[in-house]
Amino acid sequence: MSAGNSEPHDAAREHVTGRAVYVDDRLATQGELHVAIGLSSIACGELRSLDLDAVRAAPGVVDVLCADDLPHAIDIGPVFPGDPLLVDRHVVHFGQALFAVAASSHAAARRAVQLAKVDYKESTPKLDIAEAIDEENFVRPPHRMARGDADAALASAPHRLSGEMSIGGQEHFYLEGQVTRAEPLEDGGVMLHSSNQNPTETQHLVAEALGVPMHLVHVEVRRMGGGFGGKETQATAPAVLAALFARRHSKVVSCRYSRRDDLLLTGKRHPFLARYDVGFDDDGRILGIRHLLAGQCGHSPDLSDAIVDRAMFHADNAYYLPDVVIDGLRCRSNTVSNTAFRGFGGPQGMLAMETVIDAVAAHLGKDPLDIRQLNLYGPGRDVTPYYQQVTTSSVPVLLDTLARTAQYRERRDAIRRANAANPIVKRGIALTPVKFGISFTVSHLNQAGALLHLYSDGSVLLNHGGTEMGQGLYQKVRQIVALELGMAVERVAVSATRTDKVPNTSPTAASSGSDLNGMAALHAAREIRLRLTEWLQSTQDAETGSVEFVDDTVSYLSPAGPQTMHWPELARAAYLARVPLSATGFYATPDIGYDRATARGRPFYYYACGAAVAEVAIDTLTGETRVLRTDILHDVGRSINPALDLGQIEGGYMQGLGWLTHEELVWDDTGRLLTDGPATYKIPAIGNMPIDFRVSLLADSPNDEATVFHSKAVGEPPLMLAISAFAAIRDAISSLADTPVFVKLDAPATPERVLLACDELRARA
Ligand code: MTE
Ligand code: QUE
Ligand code: MOS
């Protein structure tokens, strides 16, 4: 049973009819200004001179800002400094912001930017992860998680393998690019409309840039056309620029990146270099392992401490690693500073581990699923490398069930026969699990607030700290409030997220938007329900314990007999009786905490799990791949809205498939990003969907922890289900050999890489 119904997204109609208002759809005001940014054309070096005379003189230009024009140095690093708003002297990546122009139109601003005369002293950029490891060129210090004696276990293990894998990054490619519109206020502050996952962080940094207290800066977010982690920290730069110009000219100012500028200016998923050394017994049971996870952070820390940590937290995926060392490195490079992206490092750590499993299976000539099942967390083997006990993993049941329903074993035999008959097109199959830790690993972020108003006509307006980016958070929170009040969903509206309604909000991230804000909203609704109950009992003769809120009606027993009231009646009567009808709600996740100094603790409240079987076909003469069929079984606990959850699972899987099979970021030797538009960067299209796509939710699996209606988070975990397709491609390639062989394949598995791997096997055979 689900907790809530499969209601459509609250703005589904607006989305499909085009009536949904995004930041750039807001009505223009008179004299509005538009910002464009001048980007560096080198990746590394010094600014010798910046001649902006022609820019200032260009038609429509009203103002130009470079670092020297700012009243004080502005650094917009979210956690650590290192992200200057505009380059002062040192250029550290290609496409870095040098100066900004405000003009009467977007086109005029963009044309003016081209007229700058920039003189650089260029130096050789650092672009390589392996080199950064060797030179210990890090943006943050290394971190280690360890248990037992990995070296001893490795030395005494009957089998030992080591290897290396390079894992590509990923561009967010949200449909709506970065944009903020700033309106100056009479009190010296600003009102911002921003496409933003982290309005409080933007409020904070804009206040700092303007030199005003946070109470003069307001950020409103109604919706984003996608965020995917790319608007957690990266939304701040356009917001600060728009705010600065708005204050300087007392005009509304809009800063919207063009797609190319967005691709050059904003951080992406971290590419990783993963190295492993694993020891195991004859059955394939892992005895000892060393993981090295080196993330390419770019030029500054941004969120990389937490991102590489999360990669490390997922380097076990669903498997018990008895003696283990996991090292995480934050490598510096002269590339844009990489940032949060759905999974937040987790996907890279998990892919490294699943690669180890495939290597072990190939070495022993066993089916990878056997190795997976053998190594799962279970009784007596249930403590992670960071010492959290695994009590909430549904992976064992997911693997068993899915292997059966998707007929994994039968299809493997069928594939073997098909491959024997077809020398060119080879098929492959893989079943992989996902166990994803839910909570921000930075503990203080696990909190949320909500503000609920009950109006005298019985309608409810709810505001909370989470942002809507298409995931359906507003609809879920709306349903949670309606369920708690026993009220028809239509009576509840959720208003745009605003820093002046609910303060000090965490970014909408870590898949915890509905866990945190849903619970805060639930607490606010409960408060109103308790006040109404109290009032009915103390003044309306309701018998204690008899008040019920169900089916859009309030009912209770009184000496005169059973009573019922509809919400409009109830709200009106409570208002006349002067019952306060507005309440705040707050929630902080209990019982969690990770001590980084000892690398031990309970970072996660629970785990969200899923499993996928992918069957692929590859053309061994072209390297092209196709997903023939994908079966997913995912655990969302007691779903608040099964339709929205299915959408998240399908979308997440496809985004992961893009990351692992065709999205490839390419930089040239000078550090210039070559894939700077949709023509060269291939995001998944409808034609890349699995031909046969079967997604289901695990039945009867309420969250053991006290989450909202015992639901489980769903936003990020499904992305990692796409590892099944990557593993299936490896499996398909390996069929070119006569004996079991581990195929070394870097991600993404582009046609080039697949073809090279095929050719290598053919040459060996
Ligand atoms: N779904 C859509 N449609 N658009 C998005 O931008 N972002 C993902 C995921 N699903 C995203 C999405 C990411 S990175 C996160 S962390 C979660 O949604 C955030 O929302 P939630 O916490 O409410 O699930
Ligand atoms: C998962 C996440 C985030 C995270 C930790 C996770 C995330 C995020 C931060 C973060 C960390 C420190 C800060 C801050 C944010 O941590 O998205 O502002 O000071 O932003 O495990 O998704
Ligand atoms: Mo999601 S990467 O935590 O915004």
PDB file of N, CA and C in Angstrom, residues 447-453 460-466 473 477-478 480-481 492-498 500-506 513-528 531 582-588:
ATOM      1  N   GLN A 447      18.074  19.597   8.147  1.00  0.00           N
ATOM      2  CA  GLN A 447      17.006  20.289   8.864  1.00  0.00           C
ATOM      3  C   GLN A 447      16.140  21.028   7.854  1.00  0.00           C
ATOM      4  N   ALA A 448      14.898  21.291   8.238  1.00  0.00           N
ATOM      5  CA  ALA A 448      13.993  22.001   7.335  1.00  0.00           C
ATOM      6  C   ALA A 448      12.876  22.669   8.117  1.00  0.00           C
ATOM      7  N   GLY A 449      12.289  23.691   7.476  1.00  0.00           N
ATOM      8  CA  GLY A 449      11.193  24.422   8.103  1.00  0.00           C
ATOM      9  C   GLY A 449      10.018  24.570   7.158  1.00  0.00           C
ATOM     10  N   ALA A 450       8.852  24.850   7.731  1.00  0.00           N
ATOM     11  CA  ALA A 450       7.651  25.067   6.925  1.00  0.00           C
ATOM     12  C   ALA A 450       6.757  26.073   7.632  1.00  0.00           C
ATOM     13  N   LEU A 451       5.918  26.727   6.837  1.00  0.00           N
ATOM     14  CA  LEU A 451       5.001  27.745   7.349  1.00  0.00           C
ATOM     15  C   LEU A 451       3.635  27.478   6.741  1.00  0.00           C
ATOM     16  N   LEU A 452       2.653  27.251   7.599  1.00  0.00           N
ATOM     17  CA  LEU A 452       1.338  26.862   7.101  1.00  0.00           C
ATOM     18  C   LEU A 452       0.277  27.864   7.550  1.00  0.00           C
ATOM     19  N   HIS A 453      -0.551  28.300   6.596  1.00  0.00           N
ATOM     20  CA  HIS A 453      -1.684  29.171   6.915  1.00  0.00           C
ATOM     21  C   HIS A 453      -2.973  28.446   6.577  1.00  0.00           C
ATOM     22  N   VAL A 460      -5.734  26.050   2.481  1.00  0.00           N
ATOM     23  CA  VAL A 460      -4.435  26.047   3.158  1.00  0.00           C
ATOM     24  C   VAL A 460      -3.361  26.532   2.194  1.00  0.00           C
ATOM     25  N   LEU A 461      -2.477  27.400   2.701  1.00  0.00           N
ATOM     26  CA  LEU A 461      -1.313  27.803   1.924  1.00  0.00           C
ATOM     27  C   LEU A 461      -0.074  27.374   2.686  1.00  0.00           C
ATOM     28  N   LEU A 462       0.760  26.606   2.004  1.00  0.00           N
ATOM     29  CA  LEU A 462       1.928  26.041   2.655  1.00  0.00           C
ATOM     30  C   LEU A 462       3.182  26.569   1.986  1.00  0.00           C
ATOM     31  N   ASN A 463       4.155  26.929   2.795  1.00  0.00           N
ATOM     32  CA  ASN A 463       5.456  27.313   2.258  1.00  0.00           C
ATOM     33  C   ASN A 463       6.514  26.503   2.983  1.00  0.00           C
ATOM     34  N   HIS A 464       7.513  26.043   2.235  1.00  0.00           N
ATOM     35  CA  HIS A 464       8.573  25.273   2.888  1.00  0.00           C
ATOM     36  C   HIS A 464       9.910  25.618   2.262  1.00  0.00           C
ATOM     37  N   GLY A 465      10.981  25.060   2.795  1.00  0.00           N
ATOM     38  CA  GLY A 465      12.312  25.456   2.371  1.00  0.00           C
ATOM     39  C   GLY A 465      12.843  24.736   1.144  1.00  0.00           C
ATOM     40  N   GLY A 466      12.103  23.768   0.614  1.00  0.00           N
ATOM     41  CA  GLY A 466      12.584  23.011  -0.542  1.00  0.00           C
ATOM     42  C   GLY A 466      12.246  23.699  -1.850  1.00  0.00           C
ATOM     43  N   LEU A 473       8.333  17.782  -5.785  1.00  0.00           N
ATOM     44  CA  LEU A 473       8.384  18.034  -4.339  1.00  0.00           C
ATOM     45  C   LEU A 473       7.133  18.770  -3.853  1.00  0.00           C
ATOM     46  N   VAL A 477       4.617  17.390  -0.977  1.00  0.00           N
ATOM     47  CA  VAL A 477       4.409  18.093   0.290  1.00  0.00           C
ATOM     48  C   VAL A 477       2.935  18.461   0.438  1.00  0.00           C
ATOM     49  N   ARG A 478       2.324  18.846  -0.670  1.00  0.00           N
ATOM     50  CA  ARG A 478       0.903  19.168  -0.669  1.00  0.00           C
ATOM     51  C   ARG A 478       0.085  17.951  -0.235  1.00  0.00           C
ATOM     52  N   ILE A 480       1.143  15.433   1.536  1.00  0.00           N
ATOM     53  CA  ILE A 480       1.458  15.120   2.938  1.00  0.00           C
ATOM     54  C   ILE A 480       0.587  15.966   3.864  1.00  0.00           C
ATOM     55  N   VAL A 481       0.482  17.268   3.561  1.00  0.00           N
ATOM     56  CA  VAL A 481      -0.342  18.169   4.384  1.00  0.00           C
ATOM     57  C   VAL A 481      -1.803  17.738   4.318  1.00  0.00           C
ATOM     58  N   VAL A 492      -5.230  22.453  -0.658  1.00  0.00           N
ATOM     59  CA  VAL A 492      -3.879  22.836  -0.242  1.00  0.00           C
ATOM     60  C   VAL A 492      -3.100  23.389  -1.436  1.00  0.00           C
ATOM     61  N   ALA A 493      -2.539  24.575  -1.273  1.00  0.00           N
ATOM     62  CA  ALA A 493      -1.644  25.121  -2.285  1.00  0.00           C
ATOM     63  C   ALA A 493      -0.263  25.307  -1.664  1.00  0.00           C
ATOM     64  N   VAL A 494       0.761  25.132  -2.488  1.00  0.00           N
ATOM     65  CA  VAL A 494       2.131  25.367  -2.028  1.00  0.00           C
ATOM     66  C   VAL A 494       2.644  26.589  -2.767  1.00  0.00           C
ATOM     67  N   SER A 495       3.119  27.585  -2.036  1.00  0.00           N
ATOM     68  CA  SER A 495       3.575  28.814  -2.690  1.00  0.00           C
ATOM     69  C   SER A 495       5.076  28.773  -2.927  1.00  0.00           C
ATOM     70  N   ALA A 496       5.517  29.666  -3.815  1.00  0.00           N
ATOM     71  CA  ALA A 496       6.927  29.712  -4.201  1.00  0.00           C
ATOM     72  C   ALA A 496       7.831  29.801  -2.972  1.00  0.00           C
ATOM     73  N   THR A 497       8.934  29.091  -3.033  1.00  0.00           N
ATOM     74  CA  THR A 497       9.902  29.078  -1.939  1.00  0.00           C
ATOM     75  C   THR A 497      10.537  30.465  -1.802  1.00  0.00           C
ATOM     76  N   ARG A 498      10.542  31.000  -0.598  1.00  0.00           N
ATOM     77  CA  ARG A 498      11.096  32.347  -0.371  1.00  0.00           C
ATOM     78  C   ARG A 498      11.872  32.392   0.924  1.00  0.00           C
ATOM     79  N   ASP A 500      12.234  34.837   2.798  1.00  0.00           N
ATOM     80  CA  ASP A 500      11.608  35.663   3.842  1.00  0.00           C
ATOM     81  C   ASP A 500      10.382  34.976   4.451  1.00  0.00           C
ATOM     82  N   LYS A 501      10.074  33.782   3.991  1.00  0.00           N
ATOM     83  CA  LYS A 501       8.982  33.029   4.618  1.00  0.00           C
ATOM     84  C   LYS A 501       9.539  31.940   5.525  1.00  0.00           C
ATOM     85  N   VAL A 502      10.427  31.122   4.964  1.00  0.00           N
ATOM     86  CA  VAL A 502      11.104  30.094   5.767  1.00  0.00           C
ATOM     87  C   VAL A 502      12.604  30.356   5.647  1.00  0.00           C
ATOM     88  N   PRO A 503      13.272  30.674   6.752  1.00  0.00           N
ATOM     89  CA  PRO A 503      14.679  31.090   6.696  1.00  0.00           C
ATOM     90  C   PRO A 503      15.653  29.930   6.851  1.00  0.00           C
ATOM     91  N   ASN A 504      16.919  30.223   6.543  1.00  0.00           N
ATOM     92  CA  ASN A 504      18.041  29.312   6.849  1.00  0.00           C
ATOM     93  C   ASN A 504      17.822  27.909   6.296  1.00  0.00           C
ATOM     94  N   THR A 505      17.405  27.850   5.044  1.00  0.00           N
ATOM     95  CA  THR A 505      17.090  26.559   4.447  1.00  0.00           C
ATOM     96  C   THR A 505      18.344  25.882   3.916  1.00  0.00           C
ATOM     97  N   SER A 506      18.332  24.564   3.898  1.00  0.00           N
ATOM     98  CA  SER A 506      19.401  23.791   3.269  1.00  0.00           C
ATOM     99  C   SER A 506      19.142  23.735   1.774  1.00  0.00           C
ATOM    100  N   GLY A 513      14.781  16.260  -0.105  1.00  0.00           N
ATOM    101  CA  GLY A 513      13.796  17.344  -0.155  1.00  0.00           C
ATOM    102  C   GLY A 513      12.468  16.977   0.482  1.00  0.00           C
ATOM    103  N   SER A 514      11.913  15.822   0.099  1.00  0.00           N
ATOM    104  CA  SER A 514      10.599  15.496   0.661  1.00  0.00           C
ATOM    105  C   SER A 514      10.717  14.898   2.059  1.00  0.00           C
ATOM    106  N   ASP A 515      11.812  14.185   2.351  1.00  0.00           N
ATOM    107  CA  ASP A 515      12.015  13.699   3.725  1.00  0.00           C
ATOM    108  C   ASP A 515      12.030  14.868   4.704  1.00  0.00           C
ATOM    109  N   LEU A 516      12.802  15.906   4.372  1.00  0.00           N
ATOM    110  CA  LEU A 516      13.009  17.004   5.319  1.00  0.00           C
ATOM    111  C   LEU A 516      11.852  17.992   5.306  1.00  0.00           C
ATOM    112  N   ASN A 517      11.532  18.520   4.123  1.00  0.00           N
ATOM    113  CA  ASN A 517      10.481  19.538   4.056  1.00  0.00           C
ATOM    114  C   ASN A 517       9.106  18.922   4.251  1.00  0.00           C
ATOM    115  N   GLY A 518       8.943  17.690   3.791  1.00  0.00           N
ATOM    116  CA  GLY A 518       7.677  16.991   4.000  1.00  0.00           C
ATOM    117  C   GLY A 518       7.407  16.818   5.488  1.00  0.00           C
ATOM    118  N   MET A 519       8.436  16.476   6.228  1.00  0.00           N
ATOM    119  CA  MET A 519       8.270  16.279   7.668  1.00  0.00           C
ATOM    120  C   MET A 519       8.026  17.615   8.365  1.00  0.00           C
ATOM    121  N   ALA A 520       8.724  18.673   7.948  1.00  0.00           N
ATOM    122  CA  ALA A 520       8.486  19.999   8.543  1.00  0.00           C
ATOM    123  C   ALA A 520       7.040  20.430   8.285  1.00  0.00           C
ATOM    124  N   ALA A 521       6.566  20.204   7.054  1.00  0.00           N
ATOM    125  CA  ALA A 521       5.186  20.575   6.700  1.00  0.00           C
ATOM    126  C   ALA A 521       4.200  19.733   7.506  1.00  0.00           C
ATOM    127  N   LEU A 522       4.528  18.472   7.666  1.00  0.00           N
ATOM    128  CA  LEU A 522       3.675  17.583   8.455  1.00  0.00           C
ATOM    129  C   LEU A 522       3.567  18.086   9.897  1.00  0.00           C
ATOM    130  N   HIS A 523       4.679  18.535  10.446  1.00  0.00           N
ATOM    131  CA  HIS A 523       4.663  19.058  11.815  1.00  0.00           C
ATOM    132  C   HIS A 523       3.807  20.318  11.912  1.00  0.00           C
ATOM    133  N   ALA A 524       3.875  21.177  10.896  1.00  0.00           N
ATOM    134  CA  ALA A 524       3.043  22.398  10.909  1.00  0.00           C
ATOM    135  C   ALA A 524       1.565  22.018  10.831  1.00  0.00           C
ATOM    136  N   ALA A 525       1.260  21.057   9.957  1.00  0.00           N
ATOM    137  CA  ALA A 525      -0.138  20.632   9.808  1.00  0.00           C
ATOM    138  C   ALA A 525      -0.642  19.982  11.099  1.00  0.00           C
ATOM    139  N   ARG A 526       0.235  19.215  11.730  1.00  0.00           N
ATOM    140  CA  ARG A 526      -0.158  18.552  12.983  1.00  0.00           C
ATOM    141  C   ARG A 526      -0.473  19.582  14.061  1.00  0.00           C
ATOM    142  N   GLU A 527       0.333  20.628  14.077  1.00  0.00           N
ATOM    143  CA  GLU A 527       0.122  21.714  15.057  1.00  0.00           C
ATOM    144  C   GLU A 527      -1.273  22.334  14.870  1.00  0.00           C
ATOM    145  N   ILE A 528      -1.654  22.597  13.633  1.00  0.00           N
ATOM    146  CA  ILE A 528      -2.976  23.174  13.353  1.00  0.00           C
ATOM    147  C   ILE A 528      -4.074  22.175  13.744  1.00  0.00           C
ATOM    148  N   ARG A 531      -4.458  22.178  17.461  1.00  0.00           N
ATOM    149  CA  ARG A 531      -5.132  23.384  17.964  1.00  0.00           C
ATOM    150  C   ARG A 531      -6.639  23.297  17.722  1.00  0.00           C
ATOM    151  N   SER A 582      -2.265  29.848  11.926  1.00  0.00           N
ATOM    152  CA  SER A 582      -0.999  29.810  11.197  1.00  0.00           C
ATOM    153  C   SER A 582       0.021  29.126  12.090  1.00  0.00           C
ATOM    154  N   ALA A 583       0.850  28.263  11.498  1.00  0.00           N
ATOM    155  CA  ALA A 583       1.820  27.536  12.318  1.00  0.00           C
ATOM    156  C   ALA A 583       3.101  27.293  11.546  1.00  0.00           C
ATOM    157  N   THR A 584       4.191  27.211  12.262  1.00  0.00           N
ATOM    158  CA  THR A 584       5.441  26.798  11.639  1.00  0.00           C
ATOM    159  C   THR A 584       5.707  25.349  12.010  1.00  0.00           C
ATOM    160  N   GLY A 585       6.485  24.685  11.157  1.00  0.00           N
ATOM    161  CA  GLY A 585       6.904  23.327  11.460  1.00  0.00           C
ATOM    162  C   GLY A 585       8.404  23.242  11.260  1.00  0.00           C
ATOM    163  N   PHE A 586       9.027  22.360  12.009  1.00  0.00           N
ATOM    164  CA  PHE A 586      10.484  22.221  11.893  1.00  0.00           C
ATOM    165  C   PHE A 586      10.824  20.746  12.006  1.00  0.00           C
ATOM    166  N   TYR A 587      11.884  20.346  11.327  1.00  0.00           N
ATOM    167  CA  TYR A 587      12.330  18.958  11.431  1.00  0.00           C
ATOM    168  C   TYR A 587      13.850  18.894  11.354  1.00  0.00           C
ATOM    169  N   ALA A 588      14.432  18.092  12.192  1.00  0.00           N
ATOM    170  CA  ALA A 588      15.864  17.799  12.113  1.00  0.00           C
ATOM    171  C   ALA A 588      16.011  16.282  12.194  1.00  0.00           C
TER     172      ALA A 588
END
